[in-house]
Amino acid sequence: MSREQLEHHLWSKTPLLFSSYLSTRLGPEEYAVYLKLENLQPSYSFKYRGISLFIQRALAIHGPALRIVCASGGNAGLAAACTAQAFGIPCTIFLPHGVDAQTLAFLHNVGASVVEAGQFYLETLRAAEAAVQTQPDAVLVPSYDHPTLWEGHASMIEEIQTQLPRGVKPAAMFCSVGGGGLLGGVIRGCSDVGWDDVPVVALETHGSACFYHSVEANRGCTGTTPAGVALRTDDTCGVRIAHVTEIKSKATSLGASEPSAGVVRAALNRSGGVKCVTVPDEMTMQLAGAFADDHKFLVELACSATLVPAYKRELLARLVPPSVGERKTLVFVVCGGFKISQQDLVEYSQIVREDQKRGKWGLSSMGNYYISTN
């Protein structure tokens, strides 16, 4: 981004926190763990970066007559509503029927109008698209699949470069992935600062793994496509895309039915590569509680999925093997999210205790499946 754009953005420059706790837990002579705290954005997630940039540019085109429309029951909708409030422009969020009261309250509190339409996201999106066609100066804000969003999200990497100790380059970057908006920003940001060779680890849950299955399909893995996953070819980007017909994960912010084809292509083209990992919901529940205890932050399951390698050393050692005499710097994007409460953590703890009685948890990484301690 240009200097002028950086000086006039809405998003916050979030802290990069050195975690002495996680570094010590993993081996202080082997790993130095840093946390990029995107949960401290005005809308509680990284999405405020890209979505505020998208709306800012739309405002420059349409002027004060601009009306914002977004189809999202989650963090994209809240980011759009917070941005619209900051600019003093109207915003309508389309939600599927049956959205929880907490989400409605958050949106109303920042001045958004809410329309409930459709039983699932695709129907809601179609209703939002129809509304835009009938309203002059209305603009539909995308949730994750747009280059402007990736450009805005990329700004966090520019910040990280200046926040790390002088001359330090990460041995790996870690982020969650659903549709690919955050990952697209990380990939672009790494390119902008000359970190194309830095490996990126993208984590999602078993029941929401559209990105994992898409990457595996393009890498020629010979495994059987799981039930509920259909493959198609995106001719524009020249990649195969996995469409998940049913999301079976409580990490709802990762619940895209299919990823951005552009981000899949970018992941496949990176010189530093993108390693894809899927983890069980129960592990993300366990670590949401652990992170609250250790760092005093509540984060969504989509966010705690990112933190799995920071707590599970056996997984981290596979992804970023330790080297004798070298301390490797690891950066974890704490992407945030507002769909979490103290009561959720109580319920998660109960689910984890029951699930642990059944045995150990399985993880998938780069086409390999293995067992982790729980």
Short mmCIF file of C-alpha atoms in Angstrom, two decimals:
data_model
loop_
_atom_site.label_atom_id
_atom_site.label_comp_id
_atom_site.label_asym_id
_atom_site.label_seq_id
_atom_site.Cartn_x
_atom_site.Cartn_y
_atom_site.Cartn_z
CA MET A 1 0.00 0.00 0.00
CA SER A 2 1.10 3.60 -0.59
CA ARG A 3 2.25 5.84 2.26
CA GLU A 4 -0.89 8.01 1.79
CA GLN A 5 -3.21 4.99 2.10
CA LEU A 6 -1.43 3.76 5.22
CA GLU A 7 -1.75 7.17 6.84
CA HIS A 8 -5.52 7.39 6.28
CA HIS A 9 -6.74 3.88 7.08
CA LEU A 10 -9.35 3.07 9.71
CA TRP A 11 -7.86 -0.09 11.16
CA SER A 12 -5.70 -0.16 14.27
CA LYS A 13 -2.01 -0.99 14.29
CA THR A 14 -2.27 -4.00 16.58
CA PRO A 15 0.43 -5.16 19.01
CA LEU A 16 2.85 -7.97 18.21
CA LEU A 17 3.18 -9.68 21.57
CA PHE A 18 6.15 -11.86 22.45
CA SER A 19 4.70 -14.82 24.36
CA SER A 20 7.21 -15.89 26.96
CA TYR A 21 4.71 -18.53 28.12
CA LEU A 22 4.41 -20.28 24.75
CA SER A 23 8.10 -19.87 23.96
CA THR A 24 9.02 -21.53 27.25
CA ARG A 25 6.43 -24.25 26.73
CA LEU A 26 7.85 -25.12 23.29
CA GLY A 27 11.50 -24.79 24.28
CA PRO A 28 12.96 -21.31 24.76
CA GLU A 29 16.24 -22.25 23.07
CA GLU A 30 14.41 -23.53 19.99
CA TYR A 31 11.40 -21.25 19.40
CA ALA A 32 10.43 -17.60 19.96
CA VAL A 33 6.65 -17.16 19.69
CA TYR A 34 5.00 -13.88 18.70
CA LEU A 35 1.26 -13.19 18.63
CA LYS A 36 -0.24 -10.62 16.24
CA LEU A 37 -3.31 -9.47 18.18
CA GLU A 38 -5.93 -8.82 15.49
CA ASN A 39 -8.62 -9.46 18.11
CA LEU A 40 -7.98 -5.85 19.17
CA GLN A 41 -9.39 -4.34 15.97
CA PRO A 42 -12.55 -2.19 16.37
CA SER A 43 -14.73 -5.07 15.12
CA TYR A 44 -12.70 -7.67 17.10
CA SER A 45 -11.17 -9.34 14.04
CA PHE A 46 -8.68 -8.90 11.19
CA LYS A 47 -11.58 -8.48 8.76
CA TYR A 48 -11.81 -4.82 9.67
CA ARG A 49 -8.61 -4.18 7.72
CA GLY A 50 -9.69 -5.34 4.28
CA ILE A 51 -13.38 -4.50 4.59
CA SER A 52 -12.72 -0.96 5.80
CA LEU A 53 -10.36 -0.45 2.84
CA PHE A 54 -13.01 -1.80 0.43
CA ILE A 55 -15.67 0.55 1.83
CA GLN A 56 -13.28 3.49 1.89
CA ARG A 57 -12.64 3.05 -1.82
CA ALA A 58 -16.35 2.61 -2.55
CA LEU A 59 -17.01 5.86 -0.69
CA ALA A 60 -14.46 7.65 -2.86
CA ILE A 61 -16.41 6.51 -5.93
CA HIS A 62 -20.01 6.96 -4.76
CA GLY A 63 -19.66 9.79 -2.27
CA PRO A 64 -21.99 10.27 0.72
CA ALA A 65 -24.88 8.59 -1.12
CA LEU A 66 -23.14 5.23 -0.67
CA ARG A 67 -25.16 2.47 0.99
CA ILE A 68 -23.41 -0.63 2.30
CA VAL A 69 -24.91 -4.10 1.98
CA CYS A 70 -23.26 -7.25 3.29
CA ALA A 71 -24.43 -10.85 3.55
CA SER A 72 -22.80 -12.25 6.66
CA GLY A 73 -23.84 -13.53 10.04
CA GLY A 74 -20.33 -13.24 11.35
CA ASN A 75 -17.21 -11.12 11.48
CA ALA A 76 -17.43 -9.71 7.97
CA GLY A 77 -20.85 -8.28 8.71
CA LEU A 78 -19.69 -6.68 11.95
CA ALA A 79 -16.60 -5.23 10.22
CA ALA A 80 -18.81 -3.72 7.51
CA ALA A 81 -21.21 -2.30 10.10
CA CYS A 82 -18.39 -0.78 12.19
CA THR A 83 -16.85 0.80 9.10
CA ALA A 84 -20.18 2.23 7.98
CA GLN A 85 -20.69 3.70 11.44
CA ALA A 86 -17.23 5.31 11.32
CA PHE A 87 -18.02 6.93 7.96
CA GLY A 88 -21.61 7.85 8.89
CA ILE A 89 -23.21 5.92 6.02
CA PRO A 90 -26.14 3.48 6.12
CA CYS A 91 -25.45 -0.25 6.31
CA THR A 92 -27.74 -3.23 5.89
CA ILE A 93 -26.61 -6.69 6.94
CA PHE A 94 -28.42 -9.71 5.49
CA LEU A 95 -28.51 -12.74 7.78
CA PRO A 96 -29.97 -16.24 7.52
CA HIS A 97 -33.09 -16.87 9.58
CA GLY A 98 -32.42 -18.00 13.13
CA VAL A 99 -29.26 -16.03 13.85
CA ASP A 100 -28.49 -15.83 17.57
CA ALA A 101 -29.50 -12.85 19.70
CA GLN A 102 -25.89 -11.91 20.48
CA THR A 103 -25.09 -11.36 16.80
CA LEU A 104 -28.21 -9.25 16.30
CA ALA A 105 -27.35 -7.15 19.35
CA PHE A 106 -23.80 -6.49 18.14
CA LEU A 107 -25.05 -5.34 14.72
CA HIS A 108 -27.83 -3.15 16.10
CA ASN A 109 -25.42 -1.56 18.58
CA VAL A 110 -23.25 -0.23 15.77
CA GLY A 111 -26.23 1.15 13.88
CA ALA A 112 -26.73 -1.49 11.21
CA SER A 113 -30.11 -2.44 9.79
CA VAL A 114 -30.70 -6.19 9.72
CA VAL A 115 -32.67 -8.24 7.22
CA GLU A 116 -33.21 -11.95 7.81
CA ALA A 117 -33.50 -13.84 4.53
CA GLY A 118 -32.95 -17.45 3.53
CA GLN A 119 -32.28 -20.62 5.45
CA PHE A 120 -28.58 -20.85 4.55
CA TYR A 121 -25.84 -18.50 3.38
CA LEU A 122 -26.27 -18.87 -0.38
CA GLU A 123 -29.95 -17.89 -0.16
CA THR A 124 -29.01 -14.94 2.07
CA LEU A 125 -26.36 -13.81 -0.40
CA ARG A 126 -28.82 -13.96 -3.28
CA ALA A 127 -31.25 -11.76 -1.33
CA ALA A 128 -28.48 -9.23 -0.66
CA GLU A 129 -27.48 -9.22 -4.34
CA ALA A 130 -31.10 -8.57 -5.33
CA ALA A 131 -31.33 -5.67 -2.87
CA VAL A 132 -28.21 -4.04 -4.33
CA GLN A 133 -29.74 -4.16 -7.81
CA THR A 134 -32.73 -2.11 -6.67
CA GLN A 135 -30.88 0.54 -4.62
CA PRO A 136 -28.89 3.32 -6.32
CA ASP A 137 -25.38 3.70 -4.89
CA ALA A 138 -25.68 0.43 -2.94
CA VAL A 139 -22.51 -1.68 -2.90
CA LEU A 140 -22.24 -5.32 -1.86
CA VAL A 141 -19.26 -5.87 0.43
CA PRO A 142 -17.54 -9.26 -0.13
CA SER A 143 -16.68 -11.44 2.85
CA TYR A 144 -13.35 -12.86 1.67
CA ASP A 145 -12.96 -13.25 -2.09
CA HIS A 146 -11.69 -9.90 -3.36
CA PRO A 147 -8.19 -8.50 -4.02
CA THR A 148 -8.94 -5.28 -2.11
CA LEU A 149 -9.67 -7.30 1.02
CA TRP A 150 -6.35 -9.15 0.66
CA GLU A 151 -4.57 -5.83 0.18
CA GLY A 152 -6.04 -4.47 3.40
CA HIS A 153 -5.30 -7.62 5.37
CA ALA A 154 -1.73 -7.55 4.03
CA SER A 155 -1.06 -4.42 6.06
CA MET A 156 -0.61 -6.58 9.17
CA ILE A 157 2.50 -8.14 7.64
CA GLU A 158 4.02 -4.72 7.03
CA GLU A 159 3.38 -3.98 10.71
CA ILE A 160 4.89 -7.29 11.82
CA GLN A 161 8.06 -6.58 9.86
CA THR A 162 8.57 -3.33 11.79
CA GLN A 163 7.55 -4.83 15.15
CA LEU A 164 9.90 -7.81 15.18
CA PRO A 165 13.42 -7.23 16.49
CA ARG A 166 15.60 -5.57 13.88
CA GLY A 167 16.85 -8.05 11.28
CA VAL A 168 14.62 -10.91 12.46
CA LYS A 169 12.66 -12.82 9.84
CA PRO A 170 10.03 -15.42 10.77
CA ALA A 171 10.80 -19.09 10.29
CA ALA A 172 7.06 -19.54 9.71
CA MET A 173 3.74 -17.66 9.79
CA PHE A 174 0.57 -19.30 11.14
CA CYS A 175 -3.04 -18.33 10.39
CA SER A 176 -6.48 -19.88 10.17
CA VAL A 177 -8.17 -20.40 6.82
CA GLY A 178 -11.78 -20.71 5.76
CA GLY A 179 -12.61 -19.05 2.46
CA GLY A 180 -9.07 -17.71 2.28
CA GLY A 181 -9.39 -13.97 2.92
CA LEU A 182 -6.86 -13.86 5.75
CA LEU A 183 -4.48 -16.23 4.00
CA GLY A 184 -4.72 -14.13 0.84
CA GLY A 185 -3.67 -11.12 2.89
CA VAL A 186 -0.79 -12.98 4.53
CA ILE A 187 0.49 -14.21 1.16
CA ARG A 188 0.27 -10.74 -0.37
CA GLY A 189 1.82 -9.09 2.69
CA CYS A 190 4.73 -11.52 2.69
CA SER A 191 5.31 -10.73 -0.97
CA ASP A 192 5.21 -6.99 -0.27
CA VAL A 193 7.95 -7.18 2.37
CA GLY A 194 10.17 -9.75 0.63
CA TRP A 195 9.09 -12.77 2.67
CA ASP A 196 7.92 -15.00 -0.19
CA ASP A 197 10.29 -17.68 1.08
CA VAL A 198 8.74 -17.74 4.58
CA PRO A 199 6.57 -20.86 5.02
CA VAL A 200 2.92 -20.22 5.89
CA VAL A 201 0.89 -22.75 7.87
CA ALA A 202 -2.89 -22.53 7.32
CA LEU A 203 -5.14 -24.28 9.83
CA GLU A 204 -8.82 -25.20 9.74
CA THR A 205 -11.06 -27.77 11.39
CA HIS A 206 -11.85 -31.23 10.03
CA GLY A 207 -15.49 -30.28 9.43
CA SER A 208 -14.76 -27.05 7.52
CA ALA A 209 -11.75 -28.07 5.48
CA CYS A 210 -12.61 -26.72 2.03
CA PHE A 211 -9.17 -25.11 1.62
CA TYR A 212 -7.27 -28.22 2.73
CA HIS A 213 -9.17 -30.44 0.29
CA SER A 214 -8.72 -27.90 -2.53
CA VAL A 215 -4.96 -27.75 -2.08
CA GLU A 216 -4.66 -31.51 -1.77
CA ALA A 217 -6.66 -31.98 -4.99
CA ASN A 218 -4.29 -29.66 -6.86
CA ARG A 219 -1.18 -31.34 -5.44
CA GLY A 220 -2.26 -34.66 -6.91
CA CYS A 221 -2.87 -36.51 -3.66
CA THR A 222 -4.29 -39.93 -4.39
CA GLY A 223 -6.56 -40.18 -1.36
CA THR A 224 -10.31 -40.58 -1.74
CA THR A 225 -12.33 -37.36 -1.65
CA PRO A 226 -14.34 -37.42 1.60
CA ALA A 227 -18.10 -37.75 1.59
CA GLY A 228 -19.76 -34.35 1.41
CA VAL A 229 -16.92 -32.84 -0.65
CA ALA A 230 -17.31 -32.26 -4.40
CA LEU A 231 -14.51 -31.09 -6.68
CA ARG A 232 -14.89 -28.63 -9.54
CA THR A 233 -12.46 -26.81 -11.81
CA ASP A 234 -12.12 -23.03 -11.78
CA ASP A 235 -11.06 -22.16 -15.31
CA THR A 236 -10.15 -18.55 -14.50
CA CYS A 237 -7.44 -19.50 -12.01
CA GLY A 238 -6.76 -22.96 -13.39
CA VAL A 239 -7.27 -24.79 -10.09
CA ARG A 240 -9.51 -27.46 -8.65
CA ILE A 241 -11.83 -26.29 -5.90
CA ALA A 242 -13.40 -28.39 -3.16
CA HIS A 243 -17.03 -27.58 -2.41
CA VAL A 244 -18.15 -28.71 1.05
CA THR A 245 -21.86 -29.47 0.93
CA GLU A 246 -22.31 -29.53 4.71
CA ILE A 247 -20.22 -27.74 7.32
CA LYS A 248 -19.69 -30.05 10.29
CA SER A 249 -17.77 -27.77 12.61
CA LYS A 250 -18.58 -25.44 15.46
CA ALA A 251 -15.89 -23.11 14.17
CA THR A 252 -18.53 -21.28 12.15
CA SER A 253 -16.23 -18.46 11.05
CA LEU A 254 -14.30 -21.04 9.01
CA GLY A 255 -17.51 -22.31 7.44
CA ALA A 256 -17.06 -21.31 3.80
CA SER A 257 -18.52 -23.87 1.43
CA GLU A 258 -15.59 -23.33 -0.91
CA PRO A 259 -12.42 -21.22 -0.89
CA SER A 260 -11.31 -18.37 -3.09
CA ALA A 261 -9.83 -19.82 -6.27
CA GLY A 262 -7.42 -16.89 -6.44
CA VAL A 263 -6.03 -17.64 -2.99
CA VAL A 264 -5.72 -21.36 -3.77
CA ARG A 265 -3.68 -20.44 -6.86
CA ALA A 266 -1.53 -18.02 -4.83
CA ALA A 267 -0.90 -20.71 -2.20
CA LEU A 268 0.19 -23.22 -4.81
CA ASN A 269 2.52 -20.70 -6.46
CA ARG A 270 4.37 -19.52 -3.32
CA SER A 271 8.08 -20.24 -3.21
CA GLY A 272 7.86 -20.64 0.57
CA GLY A 273 4.81 -22.85 0.26
CA VAL A 274 1.60 -23.11 2.27
CA LYS A 275 1.28 -26.09 4.59
CA CYS A 276 -2.35 -27.01 5.25
CA VAL A 277 -3.43 -28.61 8.54
CA THR A 278 -6.83 -29.68 9.84
CA VAL A 279 -7.61 -30.24 13.50
CA PRO A 280 -10.62 -31.52 15.46
CA ASP A 281 -13.15 -29.11 16.94
CA GLU A 282 -12.46 -30.49 20.40
CA MET A 283 -8.81 -29.47 20.20
CA THR A 284 -9.77 -25.90 19.28
CA MET A 285 -12.20 -25.88 22.21
CA GLN A 286 -9.48 -27.05 24.59
CA LEU A 287 -7.07 -24.38 23.38
CA ALA A 288 -9.63 -21.55 23.45
CA GLY A 289 -9.82 -22.22 27.18
CA ALA A 290 -6.07 -22.58 27.55
CA PHE A 291 -5.42 -19.31 25.70
CA ALA A 292 -7.91 -17.48 27.91
CA ASP A 293 -6.12 -18.82 30.98
CA ASP A 294 -2.60 -18.14 29.69
CA HIS A 295 -3.05 -14.81 27.86
CA LYS A 296 -6.38 -13.48 29.18
CA PHE A 297 -8.07 -13.20 25.77
CA LEU A 298 -11.32 -14.80 24.62
CA VAL A 299 -11.05 -15.95 21.00
CA GLU A 300 -13.31 -17.89 18.66
CA LEU A 301 -12.65 -21.50 17.72
CA ALA A 302 -11.60 -20.29 14.27
CA CYS A 303 -8.84 -18.36 16.01
CA SER A 304 -7.79 -21.03 18.50
CA ALA A 305 -7.31 -23.40 15.53
CA THR A 306 -4.34 -21.20 14.59
CA LEU A 307 -2.81 -21.75 18.01
CA VAL A 308 -2.78 -25.56 17.90
CA PRO A 309 0.92 -25.83 16.88
CA ALA A 310 1.84 -23.40 19.67
CA TYR A 311 0.39 -25.81 22.23
CA LYS A 312 1.03 -29.15 20.52
CA ARG A 313 4.79 -29.44 20.17
CA GLU A 314 4.64 -32.74 18.29
CA LEU A 315 2.70 -31.01 15.51
CA LEU A 316 4.98 -27.95 15.50
CA ALA A 317 8.08 -30.16 15.22
CA ARG A 318 6.63 -31.70 12.05
CA LEU A 319 5.80 -28.31 10.56
CA VAL A 320 8.88 -26.34 11.66
CA PRO A 321 11.54 -28.82 12.81
CA PRO A 322 13.88 -27.48 15.49
CA SER A 323 17.53 -26.94 14.60
CA VAL A 324 20.47 -27.31 16.95
CA GLY A 325 21.85 -23.93 17.96
CA GLU A 326 19.11 -21.94 16.21
CA ARG A 327 16.14 -20.18 17.81
CA LYS A 328 13.33 -19.98 15.25
CA THR A 329 10.89 -17.07 15.28
CA LEU A 330 7.23 -18.04 14.83
CA VAL A 331 4.39 -15.56 14.23
CA PHE A 332 0.80 -16.58 14.96
CA VAL A 333 -2.02 -14.34 13.68
CA VAL A 334 -4.59 -14.14 16.48
CA CYS A 335 -7.39 -13.35 14.04
CA GLY A 336 -10.01 -12.68 16.72
CA GLY A 337 -13.78 -12.85 16.23
CA PHE A 338 -16.72 -11.71 18.33
CA LYS A 339 -18.65 -15.01 18.53
CA ILE A 340 -17.29 -16.20 21.87
CA SER A 341 -18.37 -15.84 25.49
CA GLN A 342 -17.50 -17.11 28.94
CA GLN A 343 -20.49 -19.44 28.76
CA ASP A 344 -19.15 -20.87 25.50
CA LEU A 345 -15.88 -21.77 27.25
CA VAL A 346 -17.81 -23.56 30.01
CA GLU A 347 -19.70 -25.61 27.41
CA TYR A 348 -16.51 -26.31 25.45
CA SER A 349 -14.81 -27.59 28.60
CA GLN A 350 -17.61 -30.08 29.16
CA ILE A 351 -17.46 -31.28 25.54
CA VAL A 352 -13.67 -31.72 25.75
CA ARG A 353 -13.86 -33.74 28.96
CA GLU A 354 -16.37 -36.13 27.42
CA ASP A 355 -14.43 -36.45 24.17
CA GLN A 356 -11.13 -37.16 25.92
CA LYS A 357 -12.68 -40.33 27.34
CA ARG A 358 -12.91 -41.71 23.80
CA GLY A 359 -9.16 -41.60 23.13
CA LYS A 360 -6.61 -39.43 21.34
CA TRP A 361 -7.28 -36.84 18.65
CA GLY A 362 -6.31 -37.08 14.99
CA LEU A 363 -4.81 -34.33 12.83
CA SER A 364 -4.28 -34.07 9.08
CA SER A 365 -1.28 -32.33 7.56
CA MET A 366 -0.19 -32.34 3.93
CA GLY A 367 -2.08 -35.52 3.13
CA ASN A 368 -0.87 -37.36 6.24
CA TYR A 369 -3.05 -38.33 9.17
CA TYR A 370 -1.62 -38.94 12.60
CA ILE A 371 -2.61 -39.10 16.26
CA SER A 372 -1.94 -36.34 18.79
CA THR A 373 -2.14 -36.40 22.56
CA ASN A 374 -5.19 -34.70 24.01
#
